[in-house]
Each structure stands twice: as C-alpha cells, then as structure tokens.
Amino acid sequence: MILGIGSDLCDIRRIERSLERFGERFTQRVFTDGERAKSDRRATRAASYARRFAAKEACSKALGTGMSRGVFWRDMEVVNLPGGRPTMRLTGGAAERLAAMTPPGHTAIVHVSLTDDPPLAQAFVVIEARAVSG
C-alpha cells in the first residue's frame, strides 16, 4: 500500500548560487557527510547537490510534514542500494514520522527516482508499506 508520494523540482542554478555564496555553511546544514562526499566528487557538483535537495523536499512531502514537525534536512539522506538504485536513509524526526505512519505488521520501503535536465533537477519519492510475511 502507498503511504505517501512526494515530488520536487529544483533549479540547479539556485543550488549553484548557494554553493558559491555560502559554501560549506550551506552543504553542512542541508546534506549528510555521505552526500557531501559523493557530490563533491562529481564533475557536475551543483547538479548532484540539486538532485539530493529535490529528493529531500520530495521525501518530506511524502512523509506529510514538509520541513517541520521535527523533520530536518539531515534526517533524510540519499543513499544507493548495492545495484546503484537510489533510496533514502531516514534518521531522527524523519525516521520517527515514517515509523508512526507505517501500519503494524508492515515494513516501509522508500522508492526514489532522481533526474536532471539542466537547469532543472527533479525527484519523486514513494513510500510503500509491505506486509511482513510471517
């Protein structure tokens, strides 16, 4: 069953300006260590950050909170599964919200789709609850 759906569209140029203007103050406030390491290695650094920014916004929408009610930027981390497919690792308030919205006897799975076509980056997040087979 679908618990939440979120999408976001982000202007890569806006992220580029934030990187230029605020540098590490911006990246450390919004992104996890893993996200910063991955994005800083990319030739298209701003686009990489923009995709992750869009994913965080989309995830907060799928959680039904936006960036409020105890859900913070760094509570949501874009990570890749072993095959390379992106997903989200949730901690703190985001993990608490996910646990609260997941019905008993189910496990939550966060599906993520990321893309960019400069100057835009886009993300979709679908939170699914799957029955735990026992």
mmCIF file of C-alpha atoms in Angstrom:
data_model
loop_
_atom_site.group_PDB
_atom_site.id
_atom_site.type_symbol
_atom_site.label_atom_id
_atom_site.label_comp_id
_atom_site.label_asym_id
_atom_site.label_seq_id
_atom_site.Cartn_x
_atom_site.Cartn_y
_atom_site.Cartn_z
ATOM 1 C CA MET A 1 0.000 0.000 0.000
ATOM 2 C CA ILE A 2 1.157 3.530 -0.750
ATOM 3 C CA LEU A 3 1.657 5.647 2.378
ATOM 4 C CA GLY A 4 2.967 8.818 0.753
ATOM 5 C CA ILE A 5 4.032 10.393 -2.513
ATOM 6 C CA GLY A 6 6.192 13.475 -2.970
ATOM 7 C CA SER A 7 7.829 15.280 -5.863
ATOM 8 C CA ASP A 8 10.058 18.290 -6.214
ATOM 9 C CA LEU A 9 11.639 20.308 -8.986
ATOM 10 C CA CYS A 10 14.821 22.245 -8.186
ATOM 11 C CA ASP A 11 16.678 24.845 -10.229
ATOM 12 C CA ILE A 12 20.323 23.739 -10.393
ATOM 13 C CA ARG A 13 21.404 27.376 -10.820
ATOM 14 C CA ARG A 14 19.843 28.208 -7.445
ATOM 15 C CA ILE A 15 21.895 25.471 -5.762
ATOM 16 C CA GLU A 16 24.994 26.651 -7.645
ATOM 17 C CA ARG A 17 24.477 30.168 -6.277
ATOM 18 C CA SER A 18 24.050 28.800 -2.739
ATOM 19 C CA LEU A 19 27.262 26.793 -3.106
ATOM 20 C CA GLU A 20 29.125 29.888 -4.305
ATOM 21 C CA ARG A 21 27.664 32.234 -1.706
ATOM 22 C CA PHE A 22 27.543 30.034 1.405
ATOM 23 C CA GLY A 23 29.876 27.119 0.600
ATOM 24 C CA GLU A 24 30.289 24.645 3.428
ATOM 25 C CA ARG A 25 27.827 26.506 5.639
ATOM 26 C CA PHE A 26 25.095 25.521 3.156
ATOM 27 C CA THR A 27 26.263 21.972 2.473
ATOM 28 C CA GLN A 28 26.817 21.138 6.148
ATOM 29 C CA ARG A 29 23.382 22.457 7.110
ATOM 30 C CA VAL A 30 21.468 20.533 4.433
ATOM 31 C CA PHE A 31 23.487 17.442 3.456
ATOM 32 C CA THR A 32 24.973 14.483 5.316
ATOM 33 C CA ASP A 33 28.677 13.632 5.230
ATOM 34 C CA GLY A 34 27.980 10.839 2.717
ATOM 35 C CA GLU A 35 26.010 13.119 0.408
ATOM 36 C CA ARG A 36 28.707 15.782 0.522
ATOM 37 C CA ALA A 37 31.446 13.252 -0.235
ATOM 38 C CA LYS A 38 29.513 11.860 -3.200
ATOM 39 C CA SER A 39 28.502 15.250 -4.646
ATOM 40 C CA ASP A 40 31.923 16.837 -4.159
ATOM 41 C CA ARG A 41 33.483 14.070 -6.313
ATOM 42 C CA ARG A 42 31.165 14.805 -9.245
ATOM 43 C CA ALA A 43 32.120 16.910 -12.240
ATOM 44 C CA THR A 44 28.558 18.263 -12.155
ATOM 45 C CA ARG A 45 28.716 19.111 -8.445
ATOM 46 C CA ALA A 46 25.789 21.557 -8.356
ATOM 47 C CA ALA A 47 23.504 19.157 -10.266
ATOM 48 C CA SER A 48 24.383 16.358 -7.841
ATOM 49 C CA TYR A 49 23.513 18.554 -4.863
ATOM 50 C CA ALA A 50 20.330 19.752 -6.604
ATOM 51 C CA ARG A 51 19.098 16.170 -7.167
ATOM 52 C CA ARG A 52 19.654 15.395 -3.497
ATOM 53 C CA PHE A 53 17.989 18.644 -2.418
ATOM 54 C CA ALA A 54 14.954 17.773 -4.550
ATOM 55 C CA ALA A 55 14.877 14.261 -3.052
ATOM 56 C CA LYS A 56 14.841 15.657 0.483
ATOM 57 C CA GLU A 57 11.977 18.011 -0.397
ATOM 58 C CA ALA A 58 10.054 15.181 -2.092
ATOM 59 C CA CYS A 59 10.646 12.868 0.863
ATOM 60 C CA SER A 60 9.405 15.455 3.363
ATOM 61 C CA LYS A 61 6.245 15.806 1.262
ATOM 62 C CA ALA A 62 5.787 12.022 1.127
ATOM 63 C CA LEU A 63 6.125 11.959 4.921
ATOM 64 C CA GLY A 64 3.354 14.558 5.067
ATOM 65 C CA THR A 65 5.367 17.018 7.137
ATOM 66 C CA GLY A 66 7.437 19.174 4.847
ATOM 67 C CA MET A 67 10.407 20.600 6.713
ATOM 68 C CA SER A 68 8.528 20.865 10.001
ATOM 69 C CA ARG A 69 7.257 18.793 12.925
ATOM 70 C CA GLY A 70 10.723 17.580 13.824
ATOM 71 C CA VAL A 71 11.838 16.654 10.291
ATOM 72 C CA PHE A 72 15.146 18.269 9.355
ATOM 73 C CA TRP A 73 17.288 18.292 6.207
ATOM 74 C CA ARG A 74 19.948 15.951 7.528
ATOM 75 C CA ASP A 75 17.326 13.441 8.767
ATOM 76 C CA MET A 76 16.961 12.359 5.127
ATOM 77 C CA GLU A 77 19.943 11.005 3.196
ATOM 78 C CA VAL A 78 20.029 9.861 -0.403
ATOM 79 C CA VAL A 79 21.927 6.563 -0.467
ATOM 80 C CA ASN A 80 22.379 3.946 -3.152
ATOM 81 C CA LEU A 81 21.454 0.291 -2.853
ATOM 82 C CA PRO A 82 24.127 -2.247 -3.904
ATOM 83 C CA GLY A 83 22.902 -2.216 -7.523
ATOM 84 C CA GLY A 84 23.078 1.596 -7.634
ATOM 85 C CA ARG A 85 19.355 2.360 -7.248
ATOM 86 C CA PRO A 86 18.760 5.401 -5.012
ATOM 87 C CA THR A 87 16.723 5.263 -1.827
ATOM 88 C CA MET A 88 16.526 7.312 1.368
ATOM 89 C CA ARG A 89 18.046 6.563 4.764
ATOM 90 C CA LEU A 90 15.901 8.263 7.396
ATOM 91 C CA THR A 91 17.035 9.179 10.891
ATOM 92 C CA GLY A 92 15.795 11.422 13.698
ATOM 93 C CA GLY A 93 12.394 13.026 13.202
ATOM 94 C CA ALA A 94 12.022 11.656 9.667
ATOM 95 C CA ALA A 95 12.513 8.073 10.909
ATOM 96 C CA GLU A 96 10.053 8.705 13.745
ATOM 97 C CA ARG A 97 7.441 10.027 11.306
ATOM 98 C CA LEU A 98 7.979 7.046 8.985
ATOM 99 C CA ALA A 99 7.537 4.617 11.897
ATOM 100 C CA ALA A 100 4.355 6.413 13.007
ATOM 101 C CA MET A 101 2.776 6.227 9.547
ATOM 102 C CA THR A 102 3.682 2.563 8.935
ATOM 103 C CA PRO A 103 0.832 0.213 9.909
ATOM 104 C CA PRO A 104 1.552 -2.616 12.341
ATOM 105 C CA GLY A 105 2.690 -5.780 10.580
ATOM 106 C CA HIS A 106 4.195 -3.806 7.696
ATOM 107 C CA THR A 107 7.639 -2.573 6.743
ATOM 108 C CA ALA A 108 8.195 0.732 4.957
ATOM 109 C CA ILE A 109 10.102 0.930 1.682
ATOM 110 C CA VAL A 110 11.150 4.288 0.256
ATOM 111 C CA HIS A 111 11.351 4.416 -3.545
ATOM 112 C CA VAL A 112 13.301 7.306 -5.093
ATOM 113 C CA SER A 113 13.681 8.489 -8.675
ATOM 114 C CA LEU A 114 16.188 11.247 -9.484
ATOM 115 C CA THR A 115 16.881 13.030 -12.749
ATOM 116 C CA ASP A 116 18.176 16.285 -14.109
ATOM 117 C CA ASP A 117 17.990 18.150 -17.361
ATOM 118 C CA PRO A 118 19.866 21.391 -16.714
ATOM 119 C CA PRO A 119 18.863 23.807 -15.468
ATOM 120 C CA LEU A 120 16.397 21.592 -13.556
ATOM 121 C CA ALA A 121 16.734 18.620 -11.216
ATOM 122 C CA GLN A 122 13.736 16.516 -10.219
ATOM 123 C CA ALA A 123 12.937 13.862 -7.634
ATOM 124 C CA PHE A 124 9.988 11.601 -6.893
ATOM 125 C CA VAL A 125 9.584 9.701 -3.633
ATOM 126 C CA VAL A 126 7.001 6.993 -2.987
ATOM 127 C CA ILE A 127 6.707 5.440 0.473
ATOM 128 C CA GLU A 128 5.269 1.939 0.344
ATOM 129 C CA ALA A 129 4.148 -0.288 3.211
ATOM 130 C CA ARG A 130 4.601 -4.018 2.600
ATOM 131 C CA ALA A 131 3.094 -6.663 4.811
ATOM 132 C CA VAL A 132 5.698 -8.621 6.732
ATOM 133 C CA SER A 133 5.294 -12.276 5.825
ATOM 134 C CA GLY A 134 5.487 -14.481 8.818
#
